[in-house]
Amino acid sequence: MKKTEKTPEGAVSRALFIQATQALGAVLAFEFPADAVLSRYFRDNRELGHRDRGFIAETVYAVLRRLRWLRRLAGDKATPRELLLAWFARGEGWPMRNFEGLASATERDWVAGVKAAELGEASLAERADLPDWLAERLMNGFDEAGVLALAQGLNRAAPLDLRANVLKIERDALLARLREDRIGAEPGALSPQAVRLSGKPALQKHPLFLDGSFEVQDEGSQLLGLLVQPKRGELVVDFCAGAGGKTLQLGAMMRSTGRLYAFDVSEKRLAKLKPRMARAGLSNVHPVLIAHENDAKLKRMAGKADRVLVDAPCSGLGTLRRNPDLKWRQSPAAVDEMVAKQGAILAAAARLVRPGGRLVYATCSLLAEENDAVVDAFLEAHPQFRPVSAEGVLEKQGVSLETGERLRLLPHRHDTDGFFAAVMERVANA
Ligand SMILES: C[S@@+](CC[C@H](N)C(=O)[O-])C[C@H]1O[C@@H](n2cnc3c(N)ncnc32)[C@H](O)[C@@H]1O
């Protein structure tokens, strides 16, 4: 978009402000995920340049992160425009002169009021910028200070992590090649396959992406793949493979040998996996669409798999850094439904594990009911499975992380998305 007006330094044009207001309005309908709504908005408004899109996306995400606070400042019924004005006044600390080209005199009086507003005492949920139900449920796993620290961690933007495809390139070689291209990159602090970028460069056309040398994958998610620890020649099942984030990692760790079944109930997601497998150079992956977790297709594999990963469908609350709208779109009823589904999927997937084989249950949730409670109930009902220490499994692969028996990754502690995982083994003679 061309700047047609003169704007004070640091301010934006009236036209761009209107675009941001429209995009925010579409996102705040909460009918679809924010990233999908924004992609659509940008497709429909092709005149927007790279920088303007960046501004709109960052602004919309900032408002989503602090929505509760902004509504306290601007009023419960604040319009998208008022929310944006309040964000720039208080979140960005714009001086009044920045609003001159954007807002009417009446609106500027309102902005001055917002700037001066002092909020009264706030509840924990208000301070954490979370809905009440979510703050309450988090209190099952954290104390008040813990919830606040977690919420702050979740309100920061996530870094961009890559996973070196060990079938094609070692992590150090990938780092060197990226740096040659002046892409700021450091080895990940936790996963031996991870590279953390310092910025957010567009990489879809990078030759190392096109030739499958790397994939984008959060470092925490990479640790879940490491917990599966698949070996060459094994029979491995990725029960909820989706578009294959972890399938690709597992396939590379198996050096494209053995058999890796990628199950999912979503045809659309599995379809996305196929070109990724080809790019990654994997010939051991078999995507299989299943109707549900008890699909008859699974019967012939009962008791045969060396490793089974259940990357369960979950509330996704551990990914709030990337999807801040989720906290406003999720509901307690949806979480309860998810918990029942998680138990059913875990029990069905467990039937595939051979005696002596391993089962990994993982989520990107932070809620005890989707994590420990599901695993506790499973172990109680399945005495043929015993827990294995996640810390020990990771240590054997060179990852030193004091996590104890179950893996718990938290944005404010580990600078990854929030993840939970438990490793279990089917006892040899069961
Ligand atoms: C957390 S996502 C998986 C993400 C994927 N593993 C990755 O690393 O990119 C959960 C997946 O479970 C799938 N799913 C939902 N219900 C299922 C079921 N009953 N059996 C198998 N997969 C299911 C969803 O379609 C979704 O793709």
Tab-separated table of C-alpha atoms and ligand atoms in Angstrom:
chain	number	residue	atom	x	y	z
A	1	MET	CA	0.000	0.000	0.000
A	2	LYS	CA	1.318	3.465	-0.901
A	3	LYS	CA	1.594	6.042	1.847
A	4	THR	CA	-0.634	8.832	0.640
A	5	GLU	CA	-0.544	10.894	3.806
A	6	LYS	CA	2.263	12.379	5.823
A	7	THR	CA	2.446	10.581	9.153
A	8	PRO	CA	4.450	11.480	12.254
A	9	GLU	CA	7.459	9.248	12.790
A	10	GLY	CA	6.388	5.856	14.178
A	11	ALA	CA	2.751	6.349	13.190
A	12	VAL	CA	0.970	4.581	10.373
A	13	SER	CA	-1.150	5.820	7.515
A	14	ARG	CA	-4.896	6.103	7.887
A	15	ALA	CA	-5.373	3.517	5.120
A	16	LEU	CA	-3.148	0.944	6.842
A	17	PHE	CA	-4.909	1.551	10.151
A	18	ILE	CA	-8.241	0.845	8.479
A	19	GLN	CA	-6.859	-2.360	6.967
A	20	ALA	CA	-5.633	-3.478	10.397
A	21	THR	CA	-9.069	-2.686	11.868
A	22	GLN	CA	-10.822	-4.762	9.217
A	23	ALA	CA	-8.440	-7.692	9.674
A	24	LEU	CA	-8.879	-7.549	13.442
A	25	GLY	CA	-12.675	-7.460	13.074
A	26	ALA	CA	-12.574	-10.603	10.922
A	27	VAL	CA	-10.327	-12.418	13.421
A	28	LEU	CA	-12.425	-11.383	16.434
A	29	ALA	CA	-15.458	-13.200	15.020
A	30	PHE	CA	-13.526	-16.266	16.295
A	31	GLU	CA	-15.199	-18.418	13.685
A	32	PHE	CA	-11.918	-19.694	12.233
A	33	PRO	CA	-8.302	-19.775	13.445
A	34	ALA	CA	-6.618	-16.359	13.282
A	35	ASP	CA	-3.836	-17.515	10.947
A	36	ALA	CA	-6.411	-18.813	8.436
A	37	VAL	CA	-8.432	-15.587	8.645
A	38	LEU	CA	-5.329	-13.458	8.085
A	39	SER	CA	-4.123	-15.570	5.145
A	40	ARG	CA	-7.513	-15.107	3.565
A	41	TYR	CA	-7.504	-11.382	4.295
A	42	PHE	CA	-4.109	-11.035	2.601
A	43	ARG	CA	-5.280	-13.105	-0.394
A	44	ASP	CA	-8.271	-10.793	-0.736
A	45	ASN	CA	-6.122	-7.662	-0.382
A	46	ARG	CA	-3.239	-8.385	-2.687
A	47	GLU	CA	-2.191	-4.730	-2.845
A	48	LEU	CA	-0.743	-5.033	0.648
A	49	GLY	CA	3.053	-5.209	0.591
A	50	HIS	CA	5.279	-7.413	2.761
A	51	ARG	CA	5.794	-4.735	5.425
A	52	ASP	CA	2.139	-3.803	5.659
A	53	ARG	CA	1.169	-7.457	6.043
A	54	GLY	CA	3.772	-7.800	8.763
A	55	PHE	CA	2.374	-4.763	10.552
A	56	ILE	CA	-1.211	-6.020	10.347
A	57	ALA	CA	-0.365	-9.554	11.492
A	58	GLU	CA	1.804	-8.357	14.389
A	59	THR	CA	-0.828	-5.875	15.514
A	60	VAL	CA	-3.684	-8.382	15.357
A	61	TYR	CA	-1.640	-10.947	17.308
A	62	ALA	CA	-0.666	-8.351	19.908
A	63	VAL	CA	-4.327	-7.461	20.468
A	64	LEU	CA	-5.272	-11.149	20.751
A	65	ARG	CA	-2.566	-11.675	23.374
A	66	ARG	CA	-3.726	-8.761	25.518
A	67	LEU	CA	-7.434	-8.773	24.677
A	68	ARG	CA	-8.652	-8.987	28.249
A	69	TRP	CA	-6.508	-6.074	29.375
A	70	LEU	CA	-7.516	-4.018	26.339
A	71	ARG	CA	-11.188	-4.657	27.013
A	72	ARG	CA	-10.715	-3.494	30.574
A	73	LEU	CA	-9.152	-0.323	29.230
A	74	ALA	CA	-11.461	0.262	26.272
A	75	GLY	CA	-14.692	-1.260	27.593
A	76	ASP	CA	-16.245	-4.718	27.291
A	77	LYS	CA	-18.052	-3.754	24.118
A	78	ALA	CA	-15.079	-2.001	22.494
A	79	THR	CA	-15.067	-2.132	18.697
A	80	PRO	CA	-12.039	-3.440	16.793
A	81	ARG	CA	-11.107	0.174	16.045
A	82	GLU	CA	-11.251	1.119	19.726
A	83	LEU	CA	-9.232	-1.945	20.667
A	84	LEU	CA	-6.564	-0.934	18.182
A	85	LEU	CA	-6.501	2.654	19.410
A	86	ALA	CA	-6.181	1.370	22.968
A	87	TRP	CA	-3.380	-1.003	21.945
A	88	PHE	CA	-1.381	1.756	20.293
A	89	ALA	CA	-2.020	4.157	23.183
A	90	ARG	CA	-1.102	1.754	25.988
A	91	GLY	CA	0.545	-1.326	24.474
A	92	GLU	CA	2.805	0.593	22.077
A	93	GLY	CA	2.833	3.801	24.112
A	94	TRP	CA	2.272	6.057	21.104
A	95	PRO	CA	2.346	9.795	21.818
A	96	MET	CA	-0.894	11.726	21.105
A	97	ARG	CA	0.543	13.271	17.931
A	98	ASN	CA	0.579	9.798	16.287
A	99	PHE	CA	-3.215	9.703	16.472
A	100	GLU	CA	-3.726	13.020	14.714
A	101	GLY	CA	-4.071	11.702	11.161
A	102	LEU	CA	-5.941	8.609	12.320
A	103	ALA	CA	-8.614	9.626	14.757
A	104	SER	CA	-11.232	12.372	15.009
A	105	ALA	CA	-11.041	15.011	17.769
A	106	THR	CA	-13.677	13.104	19.773
A	107	GLU	CA	-11.752	9.878	19.378
A	108	ARG	CA	-8.539	11.589	20.414
A	109	ASP	CA	-10.224	12.719	23.632
A	110	TRP	CA	-11.235	9.101	24.178
A	111	VAL	CA	-7.643	7.953	23.517
A	112	ALA	CA	-6.344	10.522	26.028
A	113	GLY	CA	-8.766	9.006	28.573
A	114	VAL	CA	-7.479	5.504	27.818
A	115	LYS	CA	-3.911	6.711	28.207
A	116	ALA	CA	-4.685	8.120	31.637
A	117	ALA	CA	-6.943	5.263	32.818
A	118	GLU	CA	-5.951	3.481	36.002
A	119	LEU	CA	-7.322	0.005	36.382
A	120	GLY	CA	-8.499	-1.255	39.726
A	121	GLU	CA	-7.509	-4.500	41.347
A	122	ALA	CA	-7.345	-7.355	38.867
A	123	SER	CA	-8.138	-11.042	39.274
A	124	LEU	CA	-5.505	-13.660	38.432
A	125	ALA	CA	-7.209	-14.396	35.097
A	126	GLU	CA	-7.227	-10.682	34.246
A	127	ARG	CA	-3.560	-10.279	35.127
A	128	ALA	CA	-2.704	-13.370	33.100
A	129	ASP	CA	-4.874	-12.241	30.174
A	130	LEU	CA	-6.732	-15.538	30.169
A	131	PRO	CA	-10.413	-16.447	30.323
A	132	ASP	CA	-11.543	-17.284	33.889
A	133	TRP	CA	-12.099	-20.991	33.195
A	134	LEU	CA	-8.596	-21.414	31.819
A	135	ALA	CA	-6.848	-19.653	34.693
A	136	GLU	CA	-8.862	-21.841	37.072
A	137	ARG	CA	-7.904	-25.048	35.300
A	138	LEU	CA	-4.245	-24.081	35.116
A	139	MET	CA	-4.327	-23.753	38.893
A	140	ASN	CA	-4.560	-27.589	38.973
A	141	GLY	CA	-0.965	-27.765	37.815
A	142	PHE	CA	0.616	-24.446	38.859
A	143	ASP	CA	0.458	-22.003	41.736
A	144	GLU	CA	-0.549	-18.381	41.164
A	145	ALA	CA	2.982	-17.163	40.444
A	146	GLY	CA	3.431	-20.141	38.104
A	147	VAL	CA	0.279	-19.287	36.142
A	148	LEU	CA	1.430	-15.680	35.769
A	149	ALA	CA	4.943	-16.625	34.652
A	150	LEU	CA	3.498	-19.146	32.211
A	151	ALA	CA	1.012	-16.627	30.832
A	152	GLN	CA	3.812	-14.124	30.271
A	153	GLY	CA	5.839	-16.767	28.440
A	154	LEU	CA	2.830	-17.621	26.302
A	155	ASN	CA	2.357	-13.962	25.431
A	156	ARG	CA	5.758	-13.664	23.773
A	157	ALA	CA	6.210	-14.294	20.066
A	158	ALA	CA	7.790	-17.663	19.278
A	159	PRO	CA	11.188	-17.952	17.571
A	160	LEU	CA	11.572	-19.825	14.284
A	161	ASP	CA	13.154	-23.268	14.702
A	162	LEU	CA	14.315	-25.641	12.007
A	163	ARG	CA	15.029	-29.345	12.233
A	164	ALA	CA	17.972	-30.647	10.247
A	165	ASN	CA	16.901	-33.662	8.206
A	166	VAL	CA	19.624	-36.013	9.437
A	167	LEU	CA	19.091	-38.190	6.381
A	168	LYS	CA	20.433	-35.373	4.224
A	169	ILE	CA	22.569	-33.054	6.329
A	170	GLU	CA	24.182	-32.810	9.758
A	171	ARG	CA	23.043	-29.949	11.962
A	172	ASP	CA	26.469	-28.227	11.881
A	173	ALA	CA	26.634	-28.346	8.110
A	174	LEU	CA	23.128	-26.860	7.937
A	175	LEU	CA	24.180	-24.067	10.299
A	176	ALA	CA	27.210	-23.273	8.163
A	177	ARG	CA	25.171	-23.205	4.935
A	178	LEU	CA	22.543	-20.914	6.469
A	179	ARG	CA	25.193	-18.539	7.756
A	180	GLU	CA	26.792	-18.425	4.302
A	181	ASP	CA	23.435	-17.057	3.166
A	182	ARG	CA	23.563	-14.490	5.982
A	183	ILE	CA	20.714	-16.124	7.869
A	184	GLY	CA	21.310	-15.690	11.600
A	185	ALA	CA	21.263	-19.231	13.035
A	186	GLU	CA	22.346	-20.897	16.278
A	187	PRO	CA	22.281	-24.512	17.403
A	188	GLY	CA	19.148	-25.271	19.447
A	189	ALA	CA	19.773	-25.494	23.189
A	190	LEU	CA	17.897	-28.786	23.616
A	191	SER	CA	17.431	-30.862	20.486
A	192	PRO	CA	20.610	-32.013	18.701
A	193	GLN	CA	18.692	-31.662	15.421
A	194	ALA	CA	17.512	-28.085	16.049
A	195	VAL	CA	18.610	-24.768	14.586
A	196	ARG	CA	17.163	-21.574	16.005
A	197	LEU	CA	16.985	-18.608	13.654
A	198	SER	CA	17.442	-15.085	14.940
A	199	GLY	CA	14.826	-13.559	12.645
A	200	LYS	CA	11.865	-14.807	10.674
A	201	PRO	CA	13.194	-15.063	7.119
A	202	ALA	CA	10.876	-16.442	4.409
A	203	LEU	CA	12.327	-19.873	3.692
A	204	GLN	CA	9.825	-21.645	1.407
A	205	LYS	CA	12.003	-20.934	-1.617
A	206	HIS	CA	15.354	-21.577	0.032
A	207	PRO	CA	17.303	-24.313	-1.819
A	208	LEU	CA	17.908	-26.185	1.452
A	209	PHE	CA	14.188	-26.250	2.115
A	210	LEU	CA	13.377	-27.312	-1.440
A	211	ASP	CA	15.897	-30.162	-1.303
A	212	GLY	CA	14.526	-31.382	2.038
A	213	SER	CA	17.577	-30.548	4.161
A	214	PHE	CA	15.387	-28.918	6.797
A	215	GLU	CA	11.812	-28.552	7.970
A	216	VAL	CA	10.326	-25.920	10.246
A	217	GLN	CA	9.617	-27.578	13.608
A	218	ASP	CA	9.540	-26.154	17.113
A	219	GLU	CA	12.464	-27.407	19.169
A	220	GLY	CA	10.088	-28.764	21.830
A	221	SER	CA	8.233	-30.790	19.218
A	222	GLN	CA	11.572	-32.280	18.169
A	223	LEU	CA	12.073	-33.637	21.691
A	224	LEU	CA	8.824	-35.598	21.317
A	225	GLY	CA	10.283	-37.318	18.259
A	226	LEU	CA	13.451	-38.079	20.232
A	227	LEU	CA	11.342	-39.685	22.969
A	228	VAL	CA	10.107	-42.231	20.431
A	229	GLN	CA	13.755	-43.060	19.649
A	230	PRO	CA	12.983	-45.228	16.625
A	231	LYS	CA	15.727	-47.418	15.165
A	232	ARG	CA	16.638	-48.597	11.687
A	233	GLY	CA	14.450	-51.392	10.368
A	234	GLU	CA	11.733	-51.096	13.010
A	235	LEU	CA	7.975	-51.030	12.618
A	236	VAL	CA	6.868	-47.658	13.927
A	237	VAL	CA	3.402	-46.086	14.084
A	238	ASP	CA	2.671	-42.367	14.203
A	239	PHE	CA	-0.963	-42.741	15.252
A	240	CYS	CA	-2.028	-39.102	14.875
A	241	ALA	CA	0.357	-38.066	12.134
A	242	GLY	CA	-1.506	-35.033	10.768
A	243	ALA	CA	0.618	-33.318	8.119
A	244	GLY	CA	3.608	-35.244	9.426
A	245	GLY	CA	5.701	-32.835	11.517
A	246	LYS	CA	6.927	-35.730	13.651
A	247	THR	CA	6.533	-38.445	11.003
A	248	LEU	CA	9.270	-36.801	8.945
A	249	GLN	CA	11.568	-36.636	11.943
A	250	LEU	CA	10.922	-40.291	12.857
A	251	GLY	CA	11.454	-41.399	9.245
A	252	ALA	CA	14.813	-39.625	9.099
A	253	MET	CA	15.877	-41.100	12.463
A	254	MET	CA	15.052	-44.539	10.974
A	255	ARG	CA	17.301	-43.595	8.028
A	256	SER	CA	14.389	-44.293	5.700
A	257	THR	CA	14.468	-48.008	6.581
A	258	GLY	CA	11.844	-50.261	8.207
A	259	ARG	CA	8.210	-49.237	8.069
A	260	LEU	CA	6.649	-46.107	9.435
A	261	TYR	CA	2.853	-45.968	9.360
A	262	ALA	CA	1.328	-42.499	9.466
A	263	PHE	CA	-2.317	-42.743	10.544
A	264	ASP	CA	-4.809	-39.926	10.758
A	265	VAL	CA	-8.542	-39.358	10.417
A	266	SER	CA	-8.005	-36.221	8.331
A	267	GLU	CA	-7.529	-36.817	4.625
A	268	LYS	CA	-6.605	-33.183	4.124
A	269	ARG	CA	-3.755	-33.329	6.622
A	270	LEU	CA	-2.401	-36.622	5.314
A	271	ALA	CA	-2.448	-35.165	1.798
A	272	LYS	CA	-0.083	-32.442	3.004
A	273	LEU	CA	2.304	-35.095	4.313
A	274	LYS	CA	2.888	-36.686	0.908
A	275	PRO	CA	4.890	-33.911	-0.812
A	276	ARG	CA	6.839	-33.388	2.418
A	277	MET	CA	7.852	-37.076	2.487
A	278	ALA	CA	9.103	-36.816	-1.094
A	279	ARG	CA	11.086	-33.655	-0.357
A	280	ALA	CA	12.599	-35.253	2.744
A	281	GLY	CA	13.780	-38.249	0.693
A	282	LEU	CA	11.801	-40.760	2.771
A	283	SER	CA	10.644	-44.012	1.230
A	284	ASN	CA	9.677	-45.816	4.452
A	285	VAL	CA	6.517	-43.815	5.271
A	286	HIS	CA	3.062	-45.289	4.619
A	287	PRO	CA	0.248	-42.792	5.158
A	288	VAL	CA	-3.045	-44.520	6.028
A	289	LEU	CA	-6.373	-42.762	6.400
A	290	ILE	CA	-8.417	-44.277	9.226
A	291	ALA	CA	-12.076	-43.619	10.008
A	292	HIS	CA	-11.527	-43.603	13.782
A	293	GLU	CA	-9.138	-45.074	16.341
A	294	ASN	CA	-10.788	-48.516	16.199
A	295	ASP	CA	-10.707	-48.773	12.404
A	296	ALA	CA	-10.531	-52.416	11.213
A	297	LYS	CA	-7.365	-51.513	9.226
A	298	LEU	CA	-5.470	-51.459	12.511
A	299	LYS	CA	-6.318	-55.018	13.519
A	300	ARG	CA	-3.597	-56.765	11.520
A	301	MET	CA	-0.962	-54.653	13.215
A	302	ALA	CA	-2.010	-55.556	16.772
A	303	GLY	CA	0.939	-56.431	18.993
A	304	LYS	CA	3.488	-55.841	16.198
A	305	ALA	CA	4.784	-52.291	16.488
A	306	ASP	CA	8.162	-51.566	18.069
A	307	ARG	CA	7.192	-47.941	18.748
A	308	VAL	CA	3.888	-46.104	18.730
A	309	LEU	CA	3.568	-42.348	19.023
A	310	VAL	CA	0.231	-40.820	20.034
A	311	ASP	CA	0.569	-37.092	19.342
A	312	ALA	CA	-2.979	-36.649	20.516
A	313	PRO	CA	-5.496	-34.077	19.321
A	314	CYS	CA	-5.622	-31.576	22.180
A	315	SER	CA	-6.642	-28.070	23.186
A	316	GLY	CA	-3.364	-26.753	21.752
A	317	LEU	CA	-2.969	-24.329	24.643
A	318	GLY	CA	0.793	-24.920	24.700
A	319	THR	CA	1.009	-23.167	21.336
A	320	LEU	CA	-0.503	-19.853	22.437
A	321	ARG	CA	2.697	-18.038	21.441
A	322	ARG	CA	1.827	-18.869	17.824
A	323	ASN	CA	-1.962	-19.128	18.144
A	324	PRO	CA	-3.013	-16.571	20.753
A	325	ASP	CA	-6.640	-16.745	19.553
A	326	LEU	CA	-6.919	-20.302	20.912
A	327	LYS	CA	-7.343	-19.103	24.483
A	328	TRP	CA	-10.482	-17.229	23.452
A	329	ARG	CA	-11.750	-19.934	21.074
A	330	GLN	CA	-11.366	-22.935	23.381
A	331	SER	CA	-14.031	-23.812	25.932
A	332	PRO	CA	-14.196	-26.075	28.991
A	333	ALA	CA	-16.749	-28.277	27.197
A	334	ALA	CA	-14.426	-28.702	24.190
A	335	VAL	CA	-11.548	-29.645	26.510
A	336	ASP	CA	-13.704	-32.242	28.304
A	337	GLU	CA	-14.668	-33.789	24.968
A	338	MET	CA	-11.010	-33.855	23.987
A	339	VAL	CA	-10.038	-35.665	27.186
A	340	ALA	CA	-12.478	-38.517	26.437
A	341	LYS	CA	-11.107	-38.748	22.888
A	342	GLN	CA	-7.505	-38.786	24.121
A	343	GLY	CA	-8.184	-41.736	26.443
A	344	ALA	CA	-9.893	-43.669	23.640
A	345	ILE	CA	-7.075	-43.020	21.151
A	346	LEU	CA	-4.353	-43.956	23.636
A	347	ALA	CA	-6.074	-47.239	24.520
A	348	ALA	CA	-6.563	-48.118	20.827
A	349	ALA	CA	-2.987	-47.205	19.881
A	350	ALA	CA	-1.613	-49.252	22.800
A	351	ARG	CA	-3.013	-52.440	21.218
A	352	LEU	CA	-0.493	-52.101	18.405
A	353	VAL	CA	2.566	-52.169	20.689
A	354	ARG	CA	4.486	-55.470	20.757
A	355	PRO	CA	5.651	-56.931	24.069
A	356	GLY	CA	8.790	-55.001	24.964
A	357	GLY	CA	7.786	-52.197	22.602
A	358	ARG	CA	7.301	-48.560	23.487
A	359	LEU	CA	4.334	-46.190	23.558
A	360	VAL	CA	4.668	-42.402	23.748
A	361	TYR	CA	1.700	-40.184	24.623
A	362	ALA	CA	2.194	-36.500	23.840
A	363	THR	CA	0.192	-33.279	23.676
A	364	CYS	CA	0.819	-29.585	23.180
A	365	SER	CA	-1.523	-28.851	26.085
A	366	LEU	CA	-0.729	-27.362	29.483
A	367	LEU	CA	-3.775	-28.762	31.253
A	368	ALA	CA	-3.340	-31.585	33.769
A	369	GLU	CA	-6.569	-33.231	32.608
A	370	GLU	CA	-5.253	-33.679	29.059
A	371	ASN	CA	-1.832	-34.795	30.249
A	372	ASP	CA	-1.105	-36.569	33.547
A	373	ALA	CA	-4.729	-37.545	34.111
A	374	VAL	CA	-4.978	-39.318	30.732
A	375	VAL	CA	-1.708	-41.202	31.331
A	376	ASP	CA	-2.571	-42.067	34.958
A	377	ALA	CA	-5.939	-43.497	33.916
A	378	PHE	CA	-4.317	-45.452	31.090
A	379	LEU	CA	-1.633	-46.985	33.326
A	380	GLU	CA	-4.230	-47.883	35.910
A	381	ALA	CA	-6.343	-49.729	33.331
A	382	HIS	CA	-3.365	-51.292	31.490
A	383	PRO	CA	-1.040	-52.959	34.001
A	384	GLN	CA	0.893	-54.514	31.094
A	385	PHE	CA	2.414	-51.051	30.505
A	386	ARG	CA	4.987	-49.499	32.794
A	387	PRO	CA	6.364	-45.961	32.777
A	388	VAL	CA	9.830	-45.249	31.370
A	389	SER	CA	11.768	-42.121	32.365
A	390	ALA	CA	11.582	-39.444	29.663
A	391	GLU	CA	14.671	-37.831	31.171
A	392	GLY	CA	16.578	-41.106	30.761
A	393	VAL	CA	15.486	-41.571	27.130
A	394	LEU	CA	16.589	-38.044	26.272
A	395	GLU	CA	19.861	-38.344	28.163
A	396	LYS	CA	20.843	-41.351	26.037
A	397	GLN	CA	20.505	-39.095	22.991
A	398	GLY	CA	22.647	-36.316	24.395
A	399	VAL	CA	19.830	-34.101	25.685
A	400	SER	CA	20.342	-33.020	29.259
A	401	LEU	CA	17.079	-31.761	30.675
A	402	GLU	CA	15.918	-32.202	34.236
A	403	THR	CA	12.397	-33.222	33.455
A	404	GLY	CA	11.887	-36.364	35.524
A	405	GLU	CA	9.685	-39.234	34.437
A	406	ARG	CA	7.376	-37.163	32.248
A	407	LEU	CA	8.480	-34.454	29.859
A	408	ARG	CA	7.056	-31.020	30.552
A	409	LEU	CA	8.172	-28.169	28.370
A	410	LEU	CA	7.125	-24.653	29.256
A	411	PRO	CA	7.597	-21.519	27.134
A	412	HIS	CA	8.860	-19.377	30.026
A	413	ARG	CA	11.374	-22.007	31.181
A	414	HIS	CA	12.503	-23.738	28.016
A	415	ASP	CA	11.682	-21.164	25.354
A	416	THR	CA	9.750	-23.776	23.386
A	417	ASP	CA	6.038	-24.260	22.911
A	418	GLY	CA	4.347	-26.007	25.851
A	419	PHE	CA	4.483	-29.790	25.529
A	420	PHE	CA	3.800	-32.835	27.662
A	421	ALA	CA	4.909	-36.400	26.989
A	422	ALA	CA	5.016	-39.727	28.792
A	423	VAL	CA	6.949	-42.795	27.667
A	424	MET	CA	5.617	-46.256	28.491
A	425	GLU	CA	6.813	-49.770	27.720
A	426	ARG	CA	4.747	-52.907	27.280
A	427	VAL	CA	6.373	-55.464	29.574
A	428	ALA	CA	8.109	-58.198	27.613
A	429	ASN	CA	5.940	-61.144	28.620
A	430	ALA	CA	2.566	-59.344	28.559
B	1	LIG	C1	-1.621	-32.730	17.440
B	1	LIG	S1	-2.238	-33.124	15.871
B	1	LIG	C2	-0.920	-34.043	15.160
B	1	LIG	C3	0.265	-33.227	14.722
B	1	LIG	C4	1.303	-34.047	13.993
B	1	LIG	N1	1.679	-35.222	14.739
B	1	LIG	C5	2.546	-33.222	13.729
B	1	LIG	O1	3.572	-33.413	14.389
B	1	LIG	O2	2.489	-32.374	12.812
B	1	LIG	C6	-3.421	-34.367	16.214
B	1	LIG	C7	-3.935	-35.124	15.002
B	1	LIG	O3	-4.799	-36.155	15.471
B	1	LIG	C8	-5.716	-36.396	14.444
B	1	LIG	N2	-6.814	-37.200	15.020
B	1	LIG	C9	-7.966	-36.791	15.594
B	1	LIG	N3	-8.699	-37.851	15.987
B	1	LIG	C10	-7.994	-38.955	15.668
B	1	LIG	C11	-8.233	-40.348	15.823
B	1	LIG	N4	-9.349	-40.792	16.381
B	1	LIG	N5	-7.289	-41.205	15.386
B	1	LIG	C12	-6.146	-40.738	14.802
B	1	LIG	N6	-5.877	-39.434	14.625
B	1	LIG	C13	-6.790	-38.550	15.054
B	1	LIG	C14	-6.083	-35.023	13.945
B	1	LIG	O4	-6.625	-35.079	12.650
B	1	LIG	C15	-4.731	-34.310	14.008
B	1	LIG	O5	-4.092	-34.349	12.771
